Amino acid sequence: MSWQQVLIDWINDVLVEERIIVKTLEEDLYDGQVLQKLLEKLANRKLNVAEVTQSEIGQKQKLQTVLESVNGLLRPQGWAIKWSVNSIHTKNMVAILHLLVALTMHFRAPIRLPEHVSVQVVVVRKREGILQTSHVTEEFTSTTEMMMGRFERDAFDTLFDHAPDKLSVVKKSLITFVNKHLNKLNLEVTELETQFADGVYLVLLMGLLEDYFVPLYNFYLTPESFEQKAHNVAFSFELMQDGGLKKPKARPEDIVNLDLKSTLRVLYNLFTKYKHVE
């Protein structure tokens, strides 16, 4: 699946109750109608715009209002505004993609975009009556952490980048640690990458480490949907904070999406605090 299709599916998921179905980004977003509904749903507020506008002037006025609201949310976060009323209305795909990537990051969409996505854009300029072309690299995504605004690097960034051999040692230590406790419930972890993704083991592990029984109505023991898994992980994060740990840097969606670095960070924080618990 292309990363643009991931964005289309995300928009359709958000707008499912509006009975809006987006098929192509440039054809369905340029007039501001879908963007208005998307922002209203994400930000949970109503925009004061005409509902349906057929004229070009009406469409641009709607786009102006929608983009002013978007920019008001994103500018204070340090986002570079790489779109305008004209670029969106003329179906400029580069501008539309920049806008959507910014929205997914700001509203913490439960999707995972590939990192370091860029395209070569041909720029044509007229100078002294002669058309001159140049190529510009347009970067849409960097690393998820950079885009989420978490610029501080930590030991796991260093491990992944410079010491993959030591990474396996850390993983073994963490597996030993979690199994020491999960074995009490006749559970065993062999794969850190996947076995914590639905949040069940994280919830049960917190109960074991803090020595309490977690009522089954608080979480999904056999989660099926992405939302149920994300609920479990978010609930385990609450239990961690109740236990005195800082709020994890990772998002619940990162864990569900099998992001190994995020999973290791969460487990390592538990290991640091509870390594002496029998």
C-alpha positions as MATLAB code, in Angstrom:
seq = 'MSWQQVLIDWINDVLVEERIIVKTLEEDLYDGQVLQKLLEKLANRKLNVAEVTQSEIGQKQKLQTVLESVNGLLRPQGWAIKWSVNSIHTKNMVAILHLLVALTMHFRAPIRLPEHVSVQVVVVRKREGILQTSHVTEEFTSTTEMMMGRFERDAFDTLFDHAPDKLSVVKKSLITFVNKHLNKLNLEVTELETQFADGVYLVLLMGLLEDYFVPLYNFYLTPESFEQKAHNVAFSFELMQDGGLKKPKARPEDIVNLDLKSTLRVLYNLFTKYKHVE';
ca = [
       0.000    0.000    0.000;
       1.360    3.430   -0.943;
       1.811    6.020    1.768;
      -0.701    8.267   -0.044;
      -3.272    5.482    0.257;
      -2.528    5.363    4.006;
      -3.495    9.062    4.152;
      -6.670    8.459    2.122;
      -7.703    5.570    4.390;
      -7.046    7.722    7.462;
      -9.249   10.564    6.135;
     -12.018    8.080    5.331;
     -11.778    6.552    8.816;
     -12.066    9.992   10.443;
     -15.016   10.977    8.249;
     -16.853    7.655    8.266;
     -19.852    9.125   10.116;
     -20.067   11.972    7.607;
     -20.532    9.406    4.827;
     -17.699   11.084    2.917;
     -15.433    8.860    0.841;
     -12.202   10.281   -0.537;
     -10.819    8.490   -3.581;
      -8.059   10.804   -4.783;
      -6.368   13.521   -2.733;
      -6.058   16.194   -5.395;
      -9.620   15.823   -6.750;
     -11.378   15.531   -3.402;
      -9.541   18.082   -1.239;
      -9.015   21.117   -3.465;
     -12.385   22.847   -2.839;
     -12.098   22.892    0.961;
     -15.230   20.857    1.654;
     -13.496   17.664    2.848;
     -10.713   19.629    4.566;
     -13.367   21.562    6.511;
     -15.067   18.356    7.715;
     -11.698   16.762    8.516;
     -10.529   19.692   10.633;
     -13.895   19.997   12.413;
     -13.756   16.326   13.343;
     -10.097   16.324   14.418;
     -10.209   19.596   16.364;
     -13.758   18.969   17.623;
     -15.009   22.431   16.687;
     -17.310   23.936   14.095;
     -15.989   26.293   11.441;
     -18.109   29.233   10.350;
     -18.207   28.579    6.602;
     -20.887   28.054    3.974;
     -21.724   24.365    3.664;
     -21.569   23.850   -0.109;
     -19.915   26.280   -2.501;
     -19.798   25.719   -6.238;
     -18.172   29.003   -7.304;
     -14.415   29.359   -7.361;
     -14.605   32.474   -5.153;
     -16.747   30.601   -2.613;
     -14.373   27.637   -2.601;
     -11.347   29.870   -2.041;
     -13.108   31.724    0.784;
     -13.865   28.384    2.451;
     -10.263   27.230    1.948;
      -9.012   30.521    3.413;
     -11.056   29.975    6.595;
     -10.038   26.317    6.907;
      -6.330   26.999    6.322;
      -6.301   29.946    8.748;
      -7.596   27.553   11.422;
      -5.052   24.883   10.479;
      -2.181   27.377   10.463;
      -3.308   28.764   13.816;
      -2.939   25.276   15.279;
       0.310   24.329   13.581;
       2.348   27.544   13.555;
       2.833   27.680   17.348;
       4.153   24.096   17.126;
       6.921   25.251   14.783;
       5.505   23.723   11.595;
       6.699   25.286    8.350;
       3.558   26.247    6.412;
       4.175   24.805    2.940;
       0.691   25.282    1.502;
      -1.585   28.152    0.531;
      -5.137   28.721   -0.683;
      -3.912   28.896   -4.292;
      -1.681   25.817   -4.129;
      -4.429   23.657   -2.613;
      -7.113   25.013   -4.979;
      -4.936   24.391   -8.045;
      -4.575   20.748   -6.860;
      -0.853   21.055   -6.149;
      -0.107   17.582   -4.830;
       3.059   18.672   -3.012;
       1.135   21.270   -0.984;
      -1.741   18.869   -0.247;
       0.647   16.180    1.025;
       2.572   18.640    3.230;
      -0.727   19.747    4.761;
      -1.956   16.209    5.432;
       1.343   15.013    6.926;
       1.294   18.003    9.295;
      -2.294   17.213   10.329;
      -1.532   13.533   10.985;
       1.380   14.487   13.210;
      -0.377   17.287   15.076;
      -3.454   15.171   15.803;
      -1.399   12.037   16.467;
      -3.181    9.981   13.833;
      -3.116    6.230   14.557;
      -1.185    5.533   11.364;
       2.460    5.082   10.582;
       3.888    6.981    7.639;
       7.180    5.790    6.185;
      10.167    7.890    7.210;
      12.277   10.018    4.852;
       9.724   10.290    2.032;
      10.765   12.803   -0.592;
      10.122   13.507   -4.269;
      11.988   15.317   -6.994;
       9.992   18.362   -8.100;
      10.683   20.084  -11.409;
      10.571   23.884  -11.029;
      10.101   25.946  -14.197;
      10.969   29.661  -14.157;
      10.864   32.222  -16.952;
      13.902   34.466  -17.081;
      14.304   37.064  -19.804;
      11.813   35.219  -21.966;
      13.594   31.862  -21.584;
      12.119   28.923  -19.614;
      14.607   27.466  -17.166;
      14.031   24.221  -15.288;
      15.607   23.018  -12.061;
      15.071   20.043   -9.768;
      14.254   20.465   -6.087;
      13.997   17.655   -3.530;
      10.815   18.051   -1.514;
      10.908   16.148    1.792;
       7.513   15.168    3.213;
       8.553   13.085    6.211;
      11.756   12.921    8.227;
      11.801   10.577   11.214;
       8.585   10.133   13.163;
      10.297   11.385   16.303;
      11.574   14.529   14.633;
       8.130   15.264   13.215;
       6.451   14.630   16.556;
       8.748   17.236   18.065;
      10.756   14.852   20.215;
      14.175   16.061   19.218;
      16.148   14.767   22.169;
      18.062   11.629   21.277;
      18.542    8.921   23.846;
      20.482    5.703   24.367;
      18.151    3.751   22.086;
      18.787    6.067   19.150;
      22.503    5.480   19.677;
      22.035    1.708   19.977;
      20.016    1.500   16.765;
      22.361    3.755   14.832;
      25.782    2.700   16.064;
      25.676   -0.507   18.102;
      23.193   -3.034   16.696;
      25.272   -5.843   18.266;
      24.653   -4.384   21.732;
      20.968   -4.061   20.904;
      20.573   -7.843   20.992;
      22.130   -7.901   24.478;
      19.617   -5.304   25.693;
      16.742   -7.257   24.138;
      17.868  -10.464   25.880;
      18.033   -8.672   29.244;
      14.547   -7.259   28.761;
      13.123  -10.643   27.715;
      14.637  -12.238   30.834;
      13.166   -9.458   32.978;
       9.606   -9.614   31.595;
       9.491  -13.420   31.594;
      10.603  -13.574   35.229;
       7.258  -11.932   36.027;
       4.969  -13.110   33.225;
       5.954  -16.740   33.939;
       3.943  -16.421   37.161;
       0.851  -16.350   34.907;
       2.261  -19.126   32.690;
       2.978  -16.573   29.940;
       6.212  -16.256   28.005;
       7.652  -13.660   25.654;
      10.018  -14.607   22.854;
       9.473  -11.636   20.513;
       9.661   -8.128   21.952;
       8.727   -6.671   18.564;
       5.271   -8.208   18.395;
       4.108   -9.624   21.706;
       3.542   -6.293   23.438;
       1.741   -4.694   20.491;
      -1.783   -5.421   21.733;
      -1.079   -4.042   25.216;
      -2.287   -7.151   27.084;
       1.131   -8.195   28.385;
       1.954   -4.593   29.330;
      -1.190   -4.357   31.469;
      -0.619   -7.751   33.098;
       3.063   -6.943   33.676;
       2.171   -3.730   35.515;
      -0.172   -5.688   37.784;
       2.559   -8.209   38.538;
       5.228   -5.561   39.182;
       2.997   -3.466   41.447;
       1.380   -6.558   43.001;
      -2.291   -6.014   42.221;
      -4.952   -7.695   40.110;
      -6.087   -5.672   37.117;
      -9.871   -6.087   36.703;
     -10.669   -7.568   33.306;
     -13.308   -4.916   32.580;
     -10.522   -2.285   32.428;
      -8.953   -3.666   29.263;
      -9.488   -6.048   26.339;
      -8.027   -9.466   27.070;
      -8.390  -10.495   23.405;
      -8.341   -7.195   21.494;
      -9.282   -7.383   17.842;
      -9.262   -3.841   16.485;
      -6.478   -1.272   16.355;
      -8.519    0.918   18.740;
      -8.836   -1.853   21.335;
      -5.089   -2.511   21.227;
      -4.319    1.219   21.517;
      -6.751    1.414   24.474;
      -4.842   -1.378   26.231;
      -1.465    0.257   25.705;
      -2.779    3.674   26.810;
      -4.253    2.024   29.922;
      -0.895    0.381   30.707;
       0.721    3.843   30.393;
      -1.754    5.146   33.001;
      -0.781    2.291   35.332;
       2.895    3.154   34.815;
       2.258    6.783   35.755;
       0.242    5.648   38.785;
       3.347    3.665   39.756;
       5.470    6.817   39.684;
       7.017    6.500   36.224;
       7.114    9.448   33.830;
       4.653    9.454   30.952;
       6.267    7.331   28.194;
       7.735    9.216   25.254;
       6.150    6.696   22.911;
       2.570    6.976   21.716;
       0.269    3.979   22.241;
      -0.114    3.884   18.439;
       3.662    3.448   18.052;
       3.564    0.293   20.183;
       0.559   -1.108   18.290;
       2.342   -0.345   15.015;
       5.252   -2.609   16.081;
       7.742    0.232   16.479;
      10.572   -1.633   18.193;
      12.394    1.443   19.486;
       9.238    2.702   21.232;
       8.527   -0.734   22.726;
      12.087   -1.048   24.026;
      11.952    2.409   25.605;
       8.798    1.515   27.541;
      10.163   -1.854   28.703;
      13.533   -0.379   29.617;
      11.847    2.190   31.864;
      10.057   -0.677   33.632;
      13.317   -2.631   33.887;
      15.127    0.367   35.413;
      12.513    0.812   38.122;
      11.523   -2.799   38.847;
      14.667   -4.863   38.129;
      15.002   -5.804   41.813;
      11.354   -6.810   42.259;
      11.059  -10.547   42.855;
];
